[in-house]
């Protein structure tokens, strides 16, 4: 048994037409989706995937494919349950995303950001020098 869900973006980029093929004698179903409905669908699918992954190991990040975000809004705030930090940002593909960093991970992130800043300063200073 196979099925193919077809998603087609409208010419004005304001709606998506989701087409669900019928099985056997069942008719094909077409569902128009607004931006809010697409966002809600992504959120629901993400929660379902999270539940399905509950008994699985978290896969390594090394070698993983991901979509970097270069244009976003973000916020950082304390996270009371873990005494950690919550980094939240608007991902253009997935909507709002939040990541809780345990205190030791927040420390690692802070040190890595300081190292990256020092690397940028060093590279900027060496660009103007003659060999």
CSV table of C-alpha atoms in Angstrom, one decimal:
chain,number,residue,atom,x,y,z
A,1,UNK,CA,0.0,0.0,0.0
A,2,UNK,CA,1.4,3.4,-0.9
A,3,UNK,CA,0.0,6.9,-0.9
A,4,UNK,CA,1.3,10.2,-2.0
A,5,UNK,CA,0.3,13.4,-0.4
A,6,UNK,CA,0.7,16.3,-2.8
A,7,UNK,CA,1.3,19.8,-1.6
A,8,UNK,CA,1.1,22.7,-4.0
A,9,UNK,CA,1.9,26.3,-3.2
A,10,UNK,CA,-0.4,28.9,-4.7
A,11,UNK,CA,1.1,31.4,-7.2
A,12,UNK,CA,0.8,34.2,-4.7
A,13,UNK,CA,2.4,32.1,-2.0
A,14,UNK,CA,-0.6,32.6,0.4
A,15,UNK,CA,-2.1,29.1,0.5
A,16,UNK,CA,-1.2,25.5,0.0
A,17,UNK,CA,-3.4,22.9,-1.7
A,18,UNK,CA,-3.0,19.5,0.0
A,19,UNK,CA,-4.2,16.6,-2.1
A,20,UNK,CA,-4.8,13.2,-0.4
A,21,UNK,CA,-5.3,10.4,-2.8
A,22,UNK,CA,-8.2,8.1,-2.2
A,23,UNK,CA,-7.7,4.4,-1.5
A,24,UNK,CA,-9.6,2.0,-3.7
A,25,UNK,CA,-13.1,3.5,-4.4
A,26,UNK,CA,-12.5,6.5,-2.0
A,27,UNK,CA,-12.3,9.9,-3.7
A,28,UNK,CA,-9.3,12.1,-3.7
A,29,UNK,CA,-9.6,14.8,-1.0
A,30,UNK,CA,-8.3,18.3,-1.5
A,31,UNK,CA,-7.7,20.6,1.5
A,32,UNK,CA,-6.7,24.2,1.1
A,33,UNK,CA,-4.4,25.4,3.9
A,34,UNK,CA,-3.6,29.0,5.0
A,35,UNK,CA,-0.2,30.0,6.5
A,36,UNK,CA,-1.6,29.5,10.0
A,37,UNK,CA,-3.0,26.1,9.2
A,38,UNK,CA,0.4,25.0,7.7
A,39,UNK,CA,2.1,26.2,10.8
A,40,UNK,CA,-0.4,24.3,13.0
A,41,UNK,CA,0.1,21.1,10.9
A,42,UNK,CA,3.9,21.4,11.2
A,43,UNK,CA,3.5,21.8,15.0
A,44,UNK,CA,1.2,18.8,15.3
A,45,UNK,CA,3.4,16.6,13.2
A,46,UNK,CA,6.5,17.7,15.2
A,47,UNK,CA,4.7,16.8,18.5
A,48,UNK,CA,3.7,13.4,17.0
A,49,UNK,CA,7.3,12.8,15.9
A,50,UNK,CA,8.6,13.8,19.3
A,51,UNK,CA,6.2,11.2,20.9
A,52,UNK,CA,7.2,8.5,18.4
A,53,UNK,CA,10.9,9.2,19.2
A,54,UNK,CA,10.5,9.0,23.0
A,55,UNK,CA,11.9,5.5,23.2
A,56,UNK,CA,14.7,6.1,20.6
A,57,UNK,CA,18.2,7.3,21.1
A,58,UNK,CA,18.8,10.9,20.1
A,59,UNK,CA,20.8,10.6,16.8
A,60,UNK,CA,24.2,12.3,16.7
A,61,UNK,CA,24.4,15.8,15.3
A,62,UNK,CA,27.6,15.0,13.4
A,63,UNK,CA,26.8,14.5,9.7
A,64,UNK,CA,23.1,15.5,10.2
A,65,UNK,CA,21.5,17.6,7.5
A,66,UNK,CA,19.8,20.8,8.7
A,67,UNK,CA,18.5,24.1,7.5
A,68,UNK,CA,20.4,27.0,9.1
A,69,UNK,CA,18.5,30.1,9.9
A,70,UNK,CA,20.1,33.5,9.0
A,71,UNK,CA,17.1,35.8,9.4
A,72,UNK,CA,15.1,35.3,12.6
A,73,UNK,CA,14.0,36.8,15.9
A,74,UNK,CA,15.2,35.1,19.0
A,75,UNK,CA,15.1,35.4,22.8
A,76,UNK,CA,17.0,33.9,25.7
A,77,UNK,CA,15.5,33.5,29.1
A,78,UNK,CA,16.0,31.5,32.3
A,79,UNK,CA,14.2,28.1,32.4
A,80,UNK,CA,12.9,27.4,35.9
A,81,UNK,CA,12.3,23.6,35.6
A,82,UNK,CA,16.0,22.8,34.8
A,83,UNK,CA,17.8,25.9,36.1
A,84,UNK,CA,18.9,26.2,32.5
A,85,UNK,CA,18.4,28.7,29.7
A,86,UNK,CA,15.7,28.7,27.1
A,87,UNK,CA,16.8,29.8,23.6
A,88,UNK,CA,13.8,30.4,21.5
A,89,UNK,CA,13.7,31.5,17.8
A,90,UNK,CA,11.5,31.9,14.8
A,91,UNK,CA,12.5,29.3,12.2
A,92,UNK,CA,11.1,30.2,8.8
A,93,UNK,CA,10.3,26.5,8.0
A,94,UNK,CA,9.1,25.3,11.4
A,95,UNK,CA,7.8,28.3,13.2
A,96,UNK,CA,8.7,29.0,16.8
A,97,UNK,CA,11.4,26.6,18.2
A,98,UNK,CA,12.7,26.4,21.7
A,99,UNK,CA,15.8,24.7,23.1
A,100,UNK,CA,16.5,24.3,26.8
A,101,UNK,CA,20.2,24.3,27.6
A,102,UNK,CA,21.2,22.7,30.9
A,103,UNK,CA,23.6,25.0,32.9
A,104,UNK,CA,26.7,23.0,31.7
A,105,UNK,CA,25.5,23.3,28.1
A,106,UNK,CA,24.8,27.0,28.5
A,107,UNK,CA,28.4,27.4,29.8
A,108,UNK,CA,29.7,25.4,26.8
A,109,UNK,CA,27.7,27.6,24.4
A,110,UNK,CA,29.0,30.8,26.1
A,111,UNK,CA,32.6,29.6,25.8
A,112,UNK,CA,32.2,28.6,22.2
A,113,UNK,CA,30.6,31.9,21.3
A,114,UNK,CA,33.5,33.8,22.9
A,115,UNK,CA,36.0,31.6,21.0
A,116,UNK,CA,34.1,32.3,17.7
A,117,UNK,CA,34.2,36.1,18.5
A,118,UNK,CA,37.9,35.9,19.1
A,119,UNK,CA,38.4,34.1,15.9
A,120,UNK,CA,36.4,36.8,14.0
A,121,UNK,CA,38.5,39.5,15.6
A,122,UNK,CA,41.8,37.7,14.7
A,123,UNK,CA,40.7,37.2,11.1
A,124,UNK,CA,39.6,40.8,10.8
A,125,UNK,CA,42.9,42.1,12.2
A,126,UNK,CA,45.0,39.9,9.8
A,127,UNK,CA,43.0,40.9,6.7
A,128,UNK,CA,44.7,44.3,6.5
A,129,UNK,CA,48.3,43.0,7.1
A,130,UNK,CA,50.7,42.4,4.2
A,131,UNK,CA,52.7,39.1,4.2
